[in-house]
mmCIF file with all atom_site columns, C-alpha atoms and ligand atoms in Angstrom:
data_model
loop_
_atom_site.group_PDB
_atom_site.id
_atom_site.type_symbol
_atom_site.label_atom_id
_atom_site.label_alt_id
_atom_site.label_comp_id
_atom_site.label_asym_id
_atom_site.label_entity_id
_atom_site.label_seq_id
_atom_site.pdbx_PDB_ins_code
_atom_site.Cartn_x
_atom_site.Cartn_y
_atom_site.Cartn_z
_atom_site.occupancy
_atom_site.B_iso_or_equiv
_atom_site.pdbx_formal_charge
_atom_site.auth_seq_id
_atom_site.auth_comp_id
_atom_site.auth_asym_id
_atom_site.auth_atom_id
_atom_site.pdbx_PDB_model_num
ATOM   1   C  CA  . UNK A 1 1   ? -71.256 180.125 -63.042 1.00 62.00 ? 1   UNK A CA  1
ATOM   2   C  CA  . UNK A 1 2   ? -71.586 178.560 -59.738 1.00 70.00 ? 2   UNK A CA  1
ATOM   3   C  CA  . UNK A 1 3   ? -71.596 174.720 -59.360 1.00 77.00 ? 3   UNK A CA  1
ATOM   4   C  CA  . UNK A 1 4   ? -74.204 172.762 -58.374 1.00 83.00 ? 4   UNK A CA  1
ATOM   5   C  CA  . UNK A 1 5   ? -73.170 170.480 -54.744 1.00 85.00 ? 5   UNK A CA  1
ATOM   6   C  CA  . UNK A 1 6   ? -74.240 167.083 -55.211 1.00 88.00 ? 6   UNK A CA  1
ATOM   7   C  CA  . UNK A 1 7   ? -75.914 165.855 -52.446 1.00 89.00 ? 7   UNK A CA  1
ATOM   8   C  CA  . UNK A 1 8   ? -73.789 163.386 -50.498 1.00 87.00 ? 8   UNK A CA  1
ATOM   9   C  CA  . UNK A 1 9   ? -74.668 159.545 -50.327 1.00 90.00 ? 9   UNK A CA  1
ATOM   10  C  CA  . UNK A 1 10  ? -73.741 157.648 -47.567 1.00 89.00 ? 10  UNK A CA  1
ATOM   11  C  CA  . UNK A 1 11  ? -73.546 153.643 -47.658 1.00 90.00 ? 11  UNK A CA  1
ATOM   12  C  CA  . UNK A 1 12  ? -74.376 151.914 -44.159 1.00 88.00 ? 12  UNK A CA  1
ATOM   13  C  CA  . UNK A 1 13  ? -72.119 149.200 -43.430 1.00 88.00 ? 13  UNK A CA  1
ATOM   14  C  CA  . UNK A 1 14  ? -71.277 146.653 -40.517 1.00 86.00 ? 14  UNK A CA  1
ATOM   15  C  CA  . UNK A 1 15  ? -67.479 146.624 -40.015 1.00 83.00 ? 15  UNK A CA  1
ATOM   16  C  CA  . UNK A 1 16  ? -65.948 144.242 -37.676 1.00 82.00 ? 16  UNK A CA  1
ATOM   17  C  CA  . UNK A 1 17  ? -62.716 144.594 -36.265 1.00 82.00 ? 17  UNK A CA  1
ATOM   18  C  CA  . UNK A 1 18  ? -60.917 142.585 -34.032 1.00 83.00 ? 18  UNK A CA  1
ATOM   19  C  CA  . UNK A 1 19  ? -57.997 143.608 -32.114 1.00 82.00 ? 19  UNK A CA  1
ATOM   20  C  CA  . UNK A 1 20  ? -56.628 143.025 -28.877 1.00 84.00 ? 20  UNK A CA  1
ATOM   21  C  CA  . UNK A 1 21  ? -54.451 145.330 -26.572 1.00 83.00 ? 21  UNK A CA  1
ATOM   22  C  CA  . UNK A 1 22  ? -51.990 145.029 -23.861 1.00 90.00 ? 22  UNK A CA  1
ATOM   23  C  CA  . UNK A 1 23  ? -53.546 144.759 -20.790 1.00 90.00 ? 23  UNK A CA  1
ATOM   24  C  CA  . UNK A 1 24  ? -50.365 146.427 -18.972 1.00 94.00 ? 24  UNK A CA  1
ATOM   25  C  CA  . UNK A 1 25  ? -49.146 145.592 -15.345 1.00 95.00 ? 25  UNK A CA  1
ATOM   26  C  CA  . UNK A 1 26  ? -51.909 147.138 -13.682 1.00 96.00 ? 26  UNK A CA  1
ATOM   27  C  CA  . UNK A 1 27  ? -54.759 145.346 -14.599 1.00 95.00 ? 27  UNK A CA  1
ATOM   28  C  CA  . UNK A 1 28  ? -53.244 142.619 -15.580 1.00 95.00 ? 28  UNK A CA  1
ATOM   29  C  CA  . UNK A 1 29  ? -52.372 141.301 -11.672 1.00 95.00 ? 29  UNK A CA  1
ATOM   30  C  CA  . UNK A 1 30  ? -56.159 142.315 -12.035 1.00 95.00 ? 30  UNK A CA  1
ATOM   31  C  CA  . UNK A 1 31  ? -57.230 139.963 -13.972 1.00 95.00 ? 31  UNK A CA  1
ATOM   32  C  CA  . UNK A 1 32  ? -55.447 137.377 -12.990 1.00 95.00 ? 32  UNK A CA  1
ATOM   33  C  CA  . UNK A 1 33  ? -56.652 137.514 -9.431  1.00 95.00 ? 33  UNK A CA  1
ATOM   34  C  CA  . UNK A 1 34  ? -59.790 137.408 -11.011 1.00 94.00 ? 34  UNK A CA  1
ATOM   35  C  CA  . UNK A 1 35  ? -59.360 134.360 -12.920 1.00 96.00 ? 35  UNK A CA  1
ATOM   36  C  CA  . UNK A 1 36  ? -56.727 132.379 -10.424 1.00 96.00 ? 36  UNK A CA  1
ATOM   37  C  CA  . UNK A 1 37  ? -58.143 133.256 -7.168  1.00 95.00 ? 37  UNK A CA  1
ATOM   38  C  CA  . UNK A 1 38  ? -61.844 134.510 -7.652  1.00 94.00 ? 38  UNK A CA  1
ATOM   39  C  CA  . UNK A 1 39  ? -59.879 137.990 -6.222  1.00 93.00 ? 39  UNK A CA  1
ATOM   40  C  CA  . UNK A 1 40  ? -60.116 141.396 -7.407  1.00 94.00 ? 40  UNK A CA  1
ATOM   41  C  CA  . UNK A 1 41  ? -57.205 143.700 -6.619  1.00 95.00 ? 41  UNK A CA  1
ATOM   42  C  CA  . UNK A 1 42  ? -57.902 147.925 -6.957  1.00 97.00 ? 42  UNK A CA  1
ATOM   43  C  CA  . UNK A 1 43  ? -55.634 150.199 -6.468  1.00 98.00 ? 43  UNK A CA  1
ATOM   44  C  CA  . UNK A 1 44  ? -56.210 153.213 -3.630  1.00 98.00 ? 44  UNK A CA  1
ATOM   45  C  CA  . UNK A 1 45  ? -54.657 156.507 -4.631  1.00 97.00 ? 45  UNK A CA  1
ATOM   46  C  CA  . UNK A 1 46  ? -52.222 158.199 -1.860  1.00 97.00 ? 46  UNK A CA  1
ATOM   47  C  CA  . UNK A 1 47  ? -53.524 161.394 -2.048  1.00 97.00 ? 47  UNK A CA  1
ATOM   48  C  CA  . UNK A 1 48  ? -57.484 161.214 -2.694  1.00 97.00 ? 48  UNK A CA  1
ATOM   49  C  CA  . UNK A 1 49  ? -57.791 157.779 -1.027  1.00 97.00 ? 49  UNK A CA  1
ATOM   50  C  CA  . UNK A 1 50  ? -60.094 157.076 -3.917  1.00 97.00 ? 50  UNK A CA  1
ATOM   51  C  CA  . UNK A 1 51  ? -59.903 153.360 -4.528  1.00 97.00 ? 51  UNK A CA  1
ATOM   52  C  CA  . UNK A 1 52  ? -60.254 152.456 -7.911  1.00 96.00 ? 52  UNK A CA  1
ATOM   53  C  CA  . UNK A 1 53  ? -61.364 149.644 -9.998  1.00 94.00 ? 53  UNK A CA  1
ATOM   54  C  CA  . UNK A 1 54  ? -59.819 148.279 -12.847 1.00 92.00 ? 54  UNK A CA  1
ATOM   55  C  CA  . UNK A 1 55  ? -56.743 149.377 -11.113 1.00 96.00 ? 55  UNK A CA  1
ATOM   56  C  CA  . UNK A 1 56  ? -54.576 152.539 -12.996 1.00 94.00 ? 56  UNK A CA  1
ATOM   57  C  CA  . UNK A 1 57  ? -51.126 152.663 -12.388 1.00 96.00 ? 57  UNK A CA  1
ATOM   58  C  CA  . UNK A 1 58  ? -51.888 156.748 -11.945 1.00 96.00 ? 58  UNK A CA  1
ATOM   59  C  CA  . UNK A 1 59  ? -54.803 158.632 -10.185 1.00 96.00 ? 59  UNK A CA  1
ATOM   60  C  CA  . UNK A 1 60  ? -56.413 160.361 -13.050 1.00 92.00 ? 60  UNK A CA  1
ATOM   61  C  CA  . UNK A 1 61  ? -57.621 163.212 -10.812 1.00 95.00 ? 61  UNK A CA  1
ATOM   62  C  CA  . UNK A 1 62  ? -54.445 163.610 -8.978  1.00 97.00 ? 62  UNK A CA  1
ATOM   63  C  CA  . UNK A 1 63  ? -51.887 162.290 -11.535 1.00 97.00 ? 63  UNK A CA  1
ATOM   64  C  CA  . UNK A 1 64  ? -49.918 160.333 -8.755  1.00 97.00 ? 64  UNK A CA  1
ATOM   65  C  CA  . UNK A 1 65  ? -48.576 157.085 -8.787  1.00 97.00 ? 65  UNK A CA  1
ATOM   66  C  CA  . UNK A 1 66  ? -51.129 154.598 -7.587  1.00 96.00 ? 66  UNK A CA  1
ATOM   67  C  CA  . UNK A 1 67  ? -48.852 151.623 -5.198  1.00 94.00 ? 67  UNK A CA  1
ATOM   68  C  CA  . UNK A 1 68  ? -51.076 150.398 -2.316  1.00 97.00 ? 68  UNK A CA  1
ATOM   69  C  CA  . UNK A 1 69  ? -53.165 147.253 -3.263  1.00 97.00 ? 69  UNK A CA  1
ATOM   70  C  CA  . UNK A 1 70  ? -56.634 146.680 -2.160  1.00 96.00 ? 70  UNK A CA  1
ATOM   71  C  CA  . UNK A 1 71  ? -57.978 143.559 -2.424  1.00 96.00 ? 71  UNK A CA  1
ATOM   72  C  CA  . UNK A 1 72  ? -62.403 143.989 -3.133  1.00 95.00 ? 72  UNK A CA  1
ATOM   73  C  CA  . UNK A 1 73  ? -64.884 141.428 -2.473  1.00 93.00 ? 73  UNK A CA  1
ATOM   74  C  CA  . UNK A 1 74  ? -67.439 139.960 -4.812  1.00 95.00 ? 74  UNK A CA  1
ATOM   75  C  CA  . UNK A 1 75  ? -70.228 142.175 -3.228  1.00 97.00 ? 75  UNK A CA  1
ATOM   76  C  CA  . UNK A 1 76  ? -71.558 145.539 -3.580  1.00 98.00 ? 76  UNK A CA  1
ATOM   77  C  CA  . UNK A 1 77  ? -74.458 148.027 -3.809  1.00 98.00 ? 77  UNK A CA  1
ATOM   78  C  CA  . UNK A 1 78  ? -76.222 148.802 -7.170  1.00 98.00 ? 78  UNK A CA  1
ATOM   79  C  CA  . UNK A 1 79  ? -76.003 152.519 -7.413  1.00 98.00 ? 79  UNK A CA  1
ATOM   80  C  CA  . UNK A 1 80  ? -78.074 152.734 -10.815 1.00 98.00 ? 80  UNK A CA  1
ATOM   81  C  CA  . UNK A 1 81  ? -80.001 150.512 -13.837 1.00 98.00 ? 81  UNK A CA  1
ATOM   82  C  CA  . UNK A 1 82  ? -81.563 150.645 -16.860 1.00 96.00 ? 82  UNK A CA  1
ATOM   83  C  CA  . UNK A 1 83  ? -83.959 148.073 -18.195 1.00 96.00 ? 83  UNK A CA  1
ATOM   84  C  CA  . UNK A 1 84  ? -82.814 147.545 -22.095 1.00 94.00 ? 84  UNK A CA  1
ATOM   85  C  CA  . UNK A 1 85  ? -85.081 147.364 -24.621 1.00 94.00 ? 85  UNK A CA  1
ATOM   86  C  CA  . UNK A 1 86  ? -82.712 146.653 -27.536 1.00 89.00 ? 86  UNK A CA  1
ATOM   87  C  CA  . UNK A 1 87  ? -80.416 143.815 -27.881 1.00 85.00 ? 87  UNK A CA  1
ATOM   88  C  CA  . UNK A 1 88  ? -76.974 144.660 -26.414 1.00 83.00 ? 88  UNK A CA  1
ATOM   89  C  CA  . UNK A 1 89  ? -73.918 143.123 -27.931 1.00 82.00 ? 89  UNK A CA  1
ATOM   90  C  CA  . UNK A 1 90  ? -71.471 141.906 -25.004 1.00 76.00 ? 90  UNK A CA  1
ATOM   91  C  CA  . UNK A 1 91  ? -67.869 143.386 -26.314 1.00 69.00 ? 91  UNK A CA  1
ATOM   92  C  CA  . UNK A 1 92  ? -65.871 140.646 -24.768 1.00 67.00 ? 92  UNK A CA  1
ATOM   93  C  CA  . UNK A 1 93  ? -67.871 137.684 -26.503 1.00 72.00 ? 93  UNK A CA  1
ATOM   94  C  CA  . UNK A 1 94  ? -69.617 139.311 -28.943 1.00 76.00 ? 94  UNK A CA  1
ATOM   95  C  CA  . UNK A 1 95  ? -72.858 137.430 -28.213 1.00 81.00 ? 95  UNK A CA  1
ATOM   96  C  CA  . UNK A 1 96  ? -76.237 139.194 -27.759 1.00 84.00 ? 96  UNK A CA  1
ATOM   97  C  CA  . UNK A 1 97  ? -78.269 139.862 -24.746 1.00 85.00 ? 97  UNK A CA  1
ATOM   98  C  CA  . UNK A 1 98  ? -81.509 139.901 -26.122 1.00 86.00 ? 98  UNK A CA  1
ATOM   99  C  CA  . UNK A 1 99  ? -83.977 142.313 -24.483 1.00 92.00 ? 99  UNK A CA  1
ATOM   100 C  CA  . UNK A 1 100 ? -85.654 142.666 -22.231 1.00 94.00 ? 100 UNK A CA  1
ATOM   101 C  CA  . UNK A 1 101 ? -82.823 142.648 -19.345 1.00 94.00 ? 101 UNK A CA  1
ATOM   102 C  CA  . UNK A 1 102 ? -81.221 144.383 -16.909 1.00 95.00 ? 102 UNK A CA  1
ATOM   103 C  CA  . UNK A 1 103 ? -77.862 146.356 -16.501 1.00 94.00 ? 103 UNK A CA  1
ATOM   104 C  CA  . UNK A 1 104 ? -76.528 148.037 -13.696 1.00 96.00 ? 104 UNK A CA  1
ATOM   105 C  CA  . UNK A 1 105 ? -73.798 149.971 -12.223 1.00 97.00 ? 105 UNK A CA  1
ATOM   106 C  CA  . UNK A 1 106 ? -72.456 148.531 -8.975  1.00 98.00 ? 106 UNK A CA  1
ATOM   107 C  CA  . UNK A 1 107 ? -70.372 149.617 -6.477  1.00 98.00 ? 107 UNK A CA  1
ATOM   108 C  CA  . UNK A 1 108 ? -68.307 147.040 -4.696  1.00 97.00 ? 108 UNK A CA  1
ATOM   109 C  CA  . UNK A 1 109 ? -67.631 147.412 -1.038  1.00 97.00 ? 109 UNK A CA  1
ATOM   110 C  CA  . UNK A 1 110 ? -64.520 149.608 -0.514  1.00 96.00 ? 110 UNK A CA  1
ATOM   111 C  CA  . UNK A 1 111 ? -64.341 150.926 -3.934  1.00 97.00 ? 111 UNK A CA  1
ATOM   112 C  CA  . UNK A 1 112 ? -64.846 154.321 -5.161  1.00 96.00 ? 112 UNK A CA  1
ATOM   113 C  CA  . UNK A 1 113 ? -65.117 153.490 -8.867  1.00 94.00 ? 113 UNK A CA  1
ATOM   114 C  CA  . UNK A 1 114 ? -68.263 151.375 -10.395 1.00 96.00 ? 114 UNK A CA  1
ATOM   115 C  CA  . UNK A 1 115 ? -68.437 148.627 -12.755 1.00 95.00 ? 115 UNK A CA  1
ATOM   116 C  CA  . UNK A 1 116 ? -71.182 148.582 -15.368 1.00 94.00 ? 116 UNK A CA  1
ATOM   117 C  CA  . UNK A 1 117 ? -72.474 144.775 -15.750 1.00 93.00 ? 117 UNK A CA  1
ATOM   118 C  CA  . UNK A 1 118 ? -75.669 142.499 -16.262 1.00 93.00 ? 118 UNK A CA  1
ATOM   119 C  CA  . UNK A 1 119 ? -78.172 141.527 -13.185 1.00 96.00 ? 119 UNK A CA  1
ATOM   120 C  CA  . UNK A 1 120 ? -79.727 138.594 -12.937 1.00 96.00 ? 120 UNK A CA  1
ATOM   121 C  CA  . UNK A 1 121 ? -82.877 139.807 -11.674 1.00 96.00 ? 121 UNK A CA  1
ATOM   122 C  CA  . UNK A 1 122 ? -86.271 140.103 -13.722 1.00 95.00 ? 122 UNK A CA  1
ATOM   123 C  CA  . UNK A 1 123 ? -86.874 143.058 -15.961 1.00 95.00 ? 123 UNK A CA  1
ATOM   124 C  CA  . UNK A 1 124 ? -89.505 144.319 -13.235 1.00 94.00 ? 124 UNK A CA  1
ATOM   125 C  CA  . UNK A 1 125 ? -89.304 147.861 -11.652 1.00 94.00 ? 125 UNK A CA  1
ATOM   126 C  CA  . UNK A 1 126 ? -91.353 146.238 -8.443  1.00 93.00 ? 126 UNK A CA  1
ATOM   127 C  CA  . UNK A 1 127 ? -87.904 144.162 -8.270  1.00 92.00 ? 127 UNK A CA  1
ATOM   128 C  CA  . UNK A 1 128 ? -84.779 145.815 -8.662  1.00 95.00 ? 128 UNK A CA  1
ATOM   129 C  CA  . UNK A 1 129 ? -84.185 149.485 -7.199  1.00 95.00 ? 129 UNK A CA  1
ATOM   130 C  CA  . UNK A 1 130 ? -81.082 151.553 -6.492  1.00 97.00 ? 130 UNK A CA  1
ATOM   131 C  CA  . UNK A 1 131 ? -79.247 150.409 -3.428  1.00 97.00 ? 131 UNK A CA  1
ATOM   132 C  CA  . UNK A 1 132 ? -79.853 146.885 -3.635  1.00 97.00 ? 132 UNK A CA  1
ATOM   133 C  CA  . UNK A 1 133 ? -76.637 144.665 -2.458  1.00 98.00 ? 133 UNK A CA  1
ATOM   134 C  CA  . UNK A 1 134 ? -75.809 142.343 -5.078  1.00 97.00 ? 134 UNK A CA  1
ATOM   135 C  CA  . UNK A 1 135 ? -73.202 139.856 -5.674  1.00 98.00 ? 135 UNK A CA  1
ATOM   136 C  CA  . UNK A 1 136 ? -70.627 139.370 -8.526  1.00 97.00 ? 136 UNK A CA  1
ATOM   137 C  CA  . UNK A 1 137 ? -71.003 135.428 -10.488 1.00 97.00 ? 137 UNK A CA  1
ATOM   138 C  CA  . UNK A 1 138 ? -67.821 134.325 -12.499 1.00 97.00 ? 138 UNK A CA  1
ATOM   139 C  CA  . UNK A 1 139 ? -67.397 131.568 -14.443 1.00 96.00 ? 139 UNK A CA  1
ATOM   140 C  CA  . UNK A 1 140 ? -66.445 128.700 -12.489 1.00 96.00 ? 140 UNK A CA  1
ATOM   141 C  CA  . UNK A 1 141 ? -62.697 128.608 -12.499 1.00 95.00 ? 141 UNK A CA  1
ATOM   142 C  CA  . UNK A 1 142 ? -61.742 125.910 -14.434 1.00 95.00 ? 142 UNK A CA  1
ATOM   143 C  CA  . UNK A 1 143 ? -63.460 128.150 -17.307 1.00 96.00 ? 143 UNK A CA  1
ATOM   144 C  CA  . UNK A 1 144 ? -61.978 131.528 -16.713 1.00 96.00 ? 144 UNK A CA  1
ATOM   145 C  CA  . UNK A 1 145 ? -59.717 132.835 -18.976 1.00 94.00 ? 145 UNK A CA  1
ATOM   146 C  CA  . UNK A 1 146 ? -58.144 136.079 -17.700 1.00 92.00 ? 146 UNK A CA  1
ATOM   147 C  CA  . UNK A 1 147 ? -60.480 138.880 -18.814 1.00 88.00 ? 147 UNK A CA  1
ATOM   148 C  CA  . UNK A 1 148 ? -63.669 140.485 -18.025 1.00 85.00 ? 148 UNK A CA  1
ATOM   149 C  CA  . UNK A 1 149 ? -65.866 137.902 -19.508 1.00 88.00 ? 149 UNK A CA  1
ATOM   150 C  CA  . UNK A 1 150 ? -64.592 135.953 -16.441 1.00 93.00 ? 150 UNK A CA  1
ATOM   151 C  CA  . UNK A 1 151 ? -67.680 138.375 -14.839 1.00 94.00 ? 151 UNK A CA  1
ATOM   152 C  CA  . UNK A 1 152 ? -70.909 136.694 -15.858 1.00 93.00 ? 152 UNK A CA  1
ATOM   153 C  CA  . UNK A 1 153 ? -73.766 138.935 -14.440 1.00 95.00 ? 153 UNK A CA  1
ATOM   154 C  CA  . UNK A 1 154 ? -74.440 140.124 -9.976  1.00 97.00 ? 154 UNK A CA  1
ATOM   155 C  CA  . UNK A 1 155 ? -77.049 138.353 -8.405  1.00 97.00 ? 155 UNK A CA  1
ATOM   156 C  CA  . UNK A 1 156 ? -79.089 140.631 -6.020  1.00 96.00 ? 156 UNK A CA  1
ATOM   157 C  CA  . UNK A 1 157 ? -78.616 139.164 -2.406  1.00 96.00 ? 157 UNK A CA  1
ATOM   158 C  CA  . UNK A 1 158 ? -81.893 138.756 -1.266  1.00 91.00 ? 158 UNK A CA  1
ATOM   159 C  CA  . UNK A 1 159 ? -82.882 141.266 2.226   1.00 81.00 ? 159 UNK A CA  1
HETATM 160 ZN ZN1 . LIG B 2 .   ? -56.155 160.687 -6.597  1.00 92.42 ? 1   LIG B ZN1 1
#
C-alpha cells in the first residue's frame, strides 16, 4: 500500500540576526581613512593593474598578493541605476529608504571596481543617465564611525 505525501506547509517568518565580522587588515586601513581623513585607500593588483575597491589583500582574478596603495578621490562616473520601487532596507543601519529613489553603481576615478550606493538626485529618467560624474557625501567627521555607513548617498556634480 503506498503512502499518501502530505503536502508540505511552510510558515513565513522575519528572522533577524545580528552579527558582526572582522573587518581584517585590508579594509580596515580602508575604513579608517574613510572615517579619519575623508580618504579612501584601494589596492592595485601587480599583475592586472586592476585597482580595486574595498581593497583585498589578493587579486581574485590573479590570486596575487595585492601591496601597492592607491589612494581614490570622492568622485566618479555613474556607470548604471535603477529607480526602486520598493522600500530598500540599508544593511548597515537597518533603516528604510522608502521608494521612490535612486541607486547607482559608480565608478570612482582610478578604480576598476564599482561601489553600489544611493544618489541624491530625483527619481526622474529626464535627470539622471549613465555617465553622469557624481560625488561621494559622508557624514561629517565628527559623526563617522569606521564603516560604510560613513557613505551617505553621491551627489551628481552638476555639467
Ligand atoms: Zn589581478
Amino acid at each position: 500500500m503506498a503512502t499518501k505525501i502530505q503536502e508540505p506547509i511552510s510558515i513565513p517568518m522575519t528572522v533577524s540576526v545580528p552579527y558582526r565580522f572582522a573587518a581584517g587588515s585590508y579594509l580596515t586601513k580602508c575604513l579608517i581613512g574613510l572615517r579619519d581623513h575623508g580618504t579612501l585607500f584601494a589596492v592595485e593588483c601587480p599583475k592586472c593593474k586592476r585597482v580595486q575597491l574595498p581593497p583585498r589583500i589578493v587579486c581574485a582574478t590573479c590570486h596575487v598578493r595585492n601591496e601597492r596603495w592607491v589612494e581614490l578621490g570622492l568622485e566618479g562616473t555613474l556607470v548604471a541605476f535603477t529607480i526602486m520601487y520598493l522600500p530598500l532596507t540599508d544593511p548597515t543601519t537597518g533603516k528604510p529608504h522608502n521608494p521612490p529613489f535612486v541607486y547607482g553603481t559608480v565608478r570612482l576615478d582610478g578604480a576598476t571596481s564599482v561601489l553600489d550606493h544611493f544618489i541624491n538626485v530625483e527619481p526622474d529618467l529626464e535627470k539622471i543617465r549613465v555617465g553622469m560624474r557624481c560625488r561621494m557625501i559622508l557624514r561629517p567627521q565628527a559623526e563617522r564611525i569606521g564603516d560604510l555607513s560613513d557613505i551617505l548617498y553621491f551627489d551628481p556634480i552638476p555639467g
